[in-house]
mmCIF file of C-alpha atoms in Angstrom:
data_model
loop_
_atom_site.group_PDB
_atom_site.id
_atom_site.type_symbol
_atom_site.label_atom_id
_atom_site.label_comp_id
_atom_site.label_asym_id
_atom_site.label_seq_id
_atom_site.Cartn_x
_atom_site.Cartn_y
_atom_site.Cartn_z
ATOM 1 C CA MET A 1 82.812 34.887 2.112
ATOM 2 C CA ARG A 2 82.697 33.050 -1.194
ATOM 3 C CA ASN A 3 78.942 33.222 -1.781
ATOM 4 C CA PHE A 4 78.312 36.832 -0.770
ATOM 5 C CA GLY A 5 75.365 37.548 -3.104
ATOM 6 C CA ILE A 6 73.531 34.320 -2.283
ATOM 7 C CA ALA A 7 74.298 34.653 1.424
ATOM 8 C CA LYS A 8 73.028 38.225 1.529
ATOM 9 C CA ARG A 9 69.746 37.367 -0.224
ATOM 10 C CA TYR A 10 68.997 34.375 1.994
ATOM 11 C CA SER A 11 70.034 36.124 5.208
ATOM 12 C CA THR A 12 67.900 39.165 4.334
ATOM 13 C CA ALA A 13 64.887 36.908 3.707
ATOM 14 C CA LEU A 14 65.524 35.049 6.969
ATOM 15 C CA TRP A 15 65.771 38.331 8.856
ATOM 16 C CA ALA A 16 62.437 39.502 7.424
ATOM 17 C CA PHE A 17 60.872 36.158 8.325
ATOM 18 C CA ALA A 18 62.228 36.373 11.904
ATOM 19 C CA GLY A 19 60.572 39.730 12.427
ATOM 20 C CA GLY A 20 62.932 40.951 15.117
ATOM 21 C CA VAL A 21 66.096 40.474 17.119
ATOM 22 C CA ALA A 22 64.716 38.071 19.773
ATOM 23 C CA ARG A 23 63.571 35.387 17.307
ATOM 24 C CA ALA A 24 66.560 35.997 15.058
ATOM 25 C CA GLU A 25 68.974 35.381 17.936
ATOM 26 C CA THR A 26 67.249 32.105 18.808
ATOM 27 C CA TRP A 27 67.355 30.990 15.183
ATOM 28 C CA LEU A 28 70.964 32.113 14.830
ATOM 29 C CA GLU A 29 71.969 29.921 17.756
ATOM 30 C CA VAL A 30 70.557 26.812 16.062
ATOM 31 C CA LEU A 31 71.847 27.729 12.596
ATOM 32 C CA SER A 32 75.312 28.430 14.010
ATOM 33 C CA ALA A 33 75.340 25.042 15.736
ATOM 34 C CA LEU A 34 74.433 23.362 12.437
ATOM 35 C CA SER A 35 77.103 25.391 10.650
ATOM 36 C CA LYS A 36 79.642 24.267 13.259
ATOM 37 C CA SER A 37 78.564 20.639 12.756
ATOM 38 C CA LEU A 38 79.151 21.045 9.024
ATOM 39 C CA ASP A 39 82.555 22.542 9.788
ATOM 40 C CA GLU A 40 83.565 19.686 12.072
ATOM 41 C CA SER A 41 82.123 16.690 10.203
ATOM 42 C CA SER A 42 83.483 15.892 6.769
ATOM 43 C CA ASP A 43 80.897 13.078 6.506
ATOM 44 C CA LEU A 44 78.028 15.521 7.056
ATOM 45 C CA ARG A 45 79.530 17.961 4.534
ATOM 46 C CA ARG A 46 79.797 15.162 1.972
ATOM 47 C CA VAL A 47 76.158 14.146 2.463
ATOM 48 C CA VAL A 48 74.695 17.650 2.106
ATOM 49 C CA SER A 49 76.913 18.620 -0.815
ATOM 50 C CA ASN A 50 76.681 15.350 -2.764
ATOM 51 C CA PRO A 51 74.420 15.768 -5.825
ATOM 52 C CA LEU A 52 73.702 12.000 -5.809
ATOM 53 C CA PHE A 53 71.572 12.451 -2.676
ATOM 54 C CA ASP A 54 68.250 14.122 -3.352
ATOM 55 C CA SER A 55 67.039 16.931 -1.111
ATOM 56 C CA LYS A 56 64.643 14.610 0.786
ATOM 57 C CA LYS A 57 67.510 12.350 1.884
ATOM 58 C CA LYS A 58 69.609 15.357 2.822
ATOM 59 C CA MET A 59 66.711 16.835 4.817
ATOM 60 C CA ALA A 60 66.171 13.540 6.642
ATOM 61 C CA VAL A 61 69.745 13.757 7.933
ATOM 62 C CA LEU A 62 69.485 17.485 8.691
ATOM 63 C CA ASN A 63 66.068 17.103 10.375
ATOM 64 C CA ASP A 64 67.551 14.471 12.670
ATOM 65 C CA ILE A 65 70.387 16.804 13.668
ATOM 66 C CA LEU A 66 68.150 19.870 13.976
ATOM 67 C CA GLY A 67 65.576 17.892 15.959
ATOM 68 C CA LYS A 68 68.246 17.000 18.528
ATOM 69 C CA MET A 69 69.089 20.719 18.735
ATOM 70 C CA GLY A 70 65.467 21.622 19.400
ATOM 71 C CA ALA A 71 65.222 23.714 16.239
ATOM 72 C CA PRO A 72 62.042 25.767 15.787
ATOM 73 C CA LYS A 73 59.828 24.757 12.844
ATOM 74 C CA GLU A 74 60.741 27.989 11.028
ATOM 75 C CA VAL A 75 64.432 27.022 11.099
ATOM 76 C CA LEU A 76 63.562 23.568 9.776
ATOM 77 C CA ALA A 77 61.572 25.201 6.962
ATOM 78 C CA PHE A 78 64.435 27.570 6.159
ATOM 79 C CA VAL A 79 67.040 24.775 6.034
ATOM 80 C CA ASP A 80 64.633 22.758 3.877
ATOM 81 C CA ARG A 81 64.342 25.718 1.474
ATOM 82 C CA VAL A 82 68.113 26.136 1.269
ATOM 83 C CA THR A 83 68.549 22.398 0.699
ATOM 84 C CA THR A 84 65.778 22.160 -1.915
ATOM 85 C CA ALA A 85 67.257 25.119 -3.775
ATOM 86 C CA GLY A 86 70.629 23.331 -3.885
ATOM 87 C CA ARG A 87 72.328 26.049 -1.838
ATOM 88 C CA MET A 88 73.791 24.001 1.038
ATOM 89 C CA GLY A 89 77.233 24.764 -0.366
ATOM 90 C CA ALA A 90 76.558 28.372 0.640
ATOM 91 C CA PHE A 91 74.938 27.519 3.992
ATOM 92 C CA GLN A 92 77.856 28.578 6.191
ATOM 93 C CA ASP A 93 78.135 31.872 4.316
ATOM 94 C CA ILE A 94 74.369 32.374 4.726
ATOM 95 C CA VAL A 95 74.651 31.807 8.479
ATOM 96 C CA GLU A 96 77.594 34.209 8.691
ATOM 97 C CA ALA A 97 75.691 36.873 6.741
ATOM 98 C CA PHE A 98 72.680 36.350 9.023
ATOM 99 C CA ARG A 99 74.916 36.685 12.088
ATOM 100 C CA VAL A 100 76.303 39.959 10.731
ATOM 101 C CA LYS A 101 72.734 41.172 10.040
ATOM 102 C CA VAL A 102 71.575 40.308 13.579
ATOM 103 C CA MET A 103 74.632 42.026 15.083
ATOM 104 C CA SER A 104 74.029 45.087 12.915
ATOM 105 C CA GLU A 105 70.385 45.277 13.981
ATOM 106 C CA LYS A 106 71.608 45.171 17.574
ATOM 107 C CA GLY A 107 73.855 48.137 16.745
ATOM 108 C CA ILE A 108 77.093 46.127 16.698
ATOM 109 C CA ILE A 109 79.671 45.828 13.929
ATOM 110 C CA GLU A 110 82.485 43.298 13.952
ATOM 111 C CA LEU A 111 85.779 44.356 12.490
ATOM 112 C CA GLN A 112 87.774 41.384 11.276
ATOM 113 C CA VAL A 113 91.375 42.581 11.414
ATOM 114 C CA GLU A 114 94.272 40.642 9.927
ATOM 115 C CA SER A 115 97.697 41.994 10.747
ATOM 116 C CA ALA A 116 101.270 40.850 10.247
ATOM 117 C CA LEU A 117 101.929 41.266 13.976
ATOM 118 C CA PRO A 118 99.598 41.099 16.976
ATOM 119 C CA LEU A 119 97.665 44.341 17.517
ATOM 120 C CA THR A 120 98.507 46.317 20.611
ATOM 121 C CA ALA A 121 95.746 47.409 22.977
ATOM 122 C CA GLU A 122 96.298 50.968 21.722
ATOM 123 C CA GLN A 123 95.810 49.901 18.091
ATOM 124 C CA LYS A 124 92.605 47.989 18.951
ATOM 125 C CA ASN A 125 91.280 50.982 20.892
ATOM 126 C CA ASP A 126 92.157 53.314 17.998
ATOM 127 C CA LEU A 127 90.406 51.080 15.443
ATOM 128 C CA THR A 128 87.385 50.772 17.718
ATOM 129 C CA ALA A 129 87.134 54.533 18.241
ATOM 130 C CA ARG A 130 87.588 55.375 14.539
ATOM 131 C CA PHE A 131 85.014 52.851 13.315
ATOM 132 C CA GLU A 132 82.515 53.712 16.058
ATOM 133 C CA LYS A 133 82.763 57.344 14.991
ATOM 134 C CA MET A 134 82.482 56.410 11.302
ATOM 135 C CA THR A 135 79.543 53.994 11.690
ATOM 136 C CA SER A 136 77.759 55.319 14.806
ATOM 137 C CA LYS A 137 77.586 51.708 16.041
ATOM 138 C CA LYS A 138 79.324 49.713 18.744
ATOM 139 C CA VAL A 139 82.416 48.044 17.290
ATOM 140 C CA VAL A 140 83.964 44.739 18.312
ATOM 141 C CA VAL A 141 87.482 44.044 16.996
ATOM 142 C CA ILE A 142 88.349 40.427 16.177
ATOM 143 C CA SER A 143 92.025 40.190 15.312
ATOM 144 C CA LYS A 144 94.030 37.485 13.621
ATOM 145 C CA VAL A 145 97.773 37.393 12.984
ATOM 146 C CA SER A 146 98.735 36.623 9.367
ATOM 147 C CA PRO A 147 102.521 36.869 8.934
ATOM 148 C CA ALA A 148 102.065 36.484 5.143
ATOM 149 C CA LEU A 149 100.832 40.114 5.049
ATOM 150 C CA LEU A 150 104.448 41.149 5.813
ATOM 151 C CA SER A 151 103.378 44.479 7.338
ATOM 152 C CA GLY A 152 100.220 46.525 7.759
ATOM 153 C CA MET A 153 96.707 45.157 8.084
ATOM 154 C CA LYS A 154 93.448 44.214 6.364
ATOM 155 C CA VAL A 155 90.184 45.314 7.963
ATOM 156 C CA SER A 156 86.901 43.688 6.906
ATOM 157 C CA TYR A 157 83.382 44.656 7.968
ATOM 158 C CA GLY A 158 79.937 44.449 6.410
ATOM 159 C CA GLY A 159 81.179 42.876 3.188
ATOM 160 C CA LYS A 160 83.872 45.536 2.669
ATOM 161 C CA THR A 161 87.628 45.111 2.997
ATOM 162 C CA LEU A 162 90.206 47.829 3.486
ATOM 163 C CA ASP A 163 93.614 46.405 2.620
ATOM 164 C CA GLY A 164 96.664 48.315 3.807
ATOM 165 C CA SER A 165 99.030 45.345 3.847
ATOM 166 C CA LEU A 166 102.523 45.431 2.396
ATOM 167 C CA LYS A 167 101.791 42.147 0.598
ATOM 168 C CA THR A 168 98.951 43.725 -1.405
ATOM 169 C CA TYR A 169 101.001 46.852 -2.072
ATOM 170 C CA LEU A 170 103.882 44.743 -3.452
ATOM 171 C CA ASN A 171 101.506 42.593 -5.531
ATOM 172 C CA ASN A 172 99.920 45.712 -7.044
ATOM 173 C CA LEU A 173 103.347 47.197 -7.720
ATOM 174 C CA GLU A 174 104.426 43.989 -9.444
ATOM 175 C CA LYS A 175 101.298 44.003 -11.654
ATOM 176 C CA HIS A 176 101.919 47.631 -12.557
ATOM 177 C CA LEU A 177 105.563 46.987 -13.416
ATOM 178 C CA LEU A 178 104.706 43.953 -15.526
ATOM 179 C CA LYS A 179 102.188 46.014 -17.516
ATOM 180 C CA GLU A 180 104.590 48.918 -18.010
ATOM 181 C CA ASP A 181 106.210 49.176 -21.440
ATOM 182 C CA PHE A 182 109.772 50.120 -20.613
ATOM 183 C CA THR A 183 110.870 50.147 -24.264
ATOM 184 C CA LYS A 184 109.279 53.551 -24.857
ATOM 185 C CA HIS A 185 111.300 54.976 -21.961
ATOM 186 C CA ALA A 186 114.631 53.729 -23.306
ATOM 187 C CA THR A 187 116.931 56.372 -24.776
ATOM 188 C CA ALA A 188 118.943 55.774 -27.905
#
């Protein structure tokens, strides 16, 4: 998430405005659909991120899309606020942060796990059990294979990342070795 601070502030405000899980889930459905539309349409992304279009023109386009989705007036007002504040570049991060907040309020945490090789069922079960014990919440593991990690895994949840990948270890080792002054260790 590139815009973590902005996303957290807006998602927290949206959660408070929703006043509970039921409304938040309904709003999340619509916001997620809009986020997906932004993901899939480069034309739509260009319109909402182009500084040459004022917020009224952007909202006209977004209102048309949201109207077709049957968006509640509160969602329209929220998207208008984000657009007027010039934060549409962070919209997808805001929606993701809101999704995480709604899941958390429902007692669910998603672990995003990147690993060099596919996780076995035993590894997923172990991660689930450990994080459920650690967080006292239901845990859902979402795994992704990233061969670039070389070995090990990265686990992300709630804005935190635990990186146990070989790639990061080697990068840190390289940085350390490049900083090291080997001339003082040389013997005459």
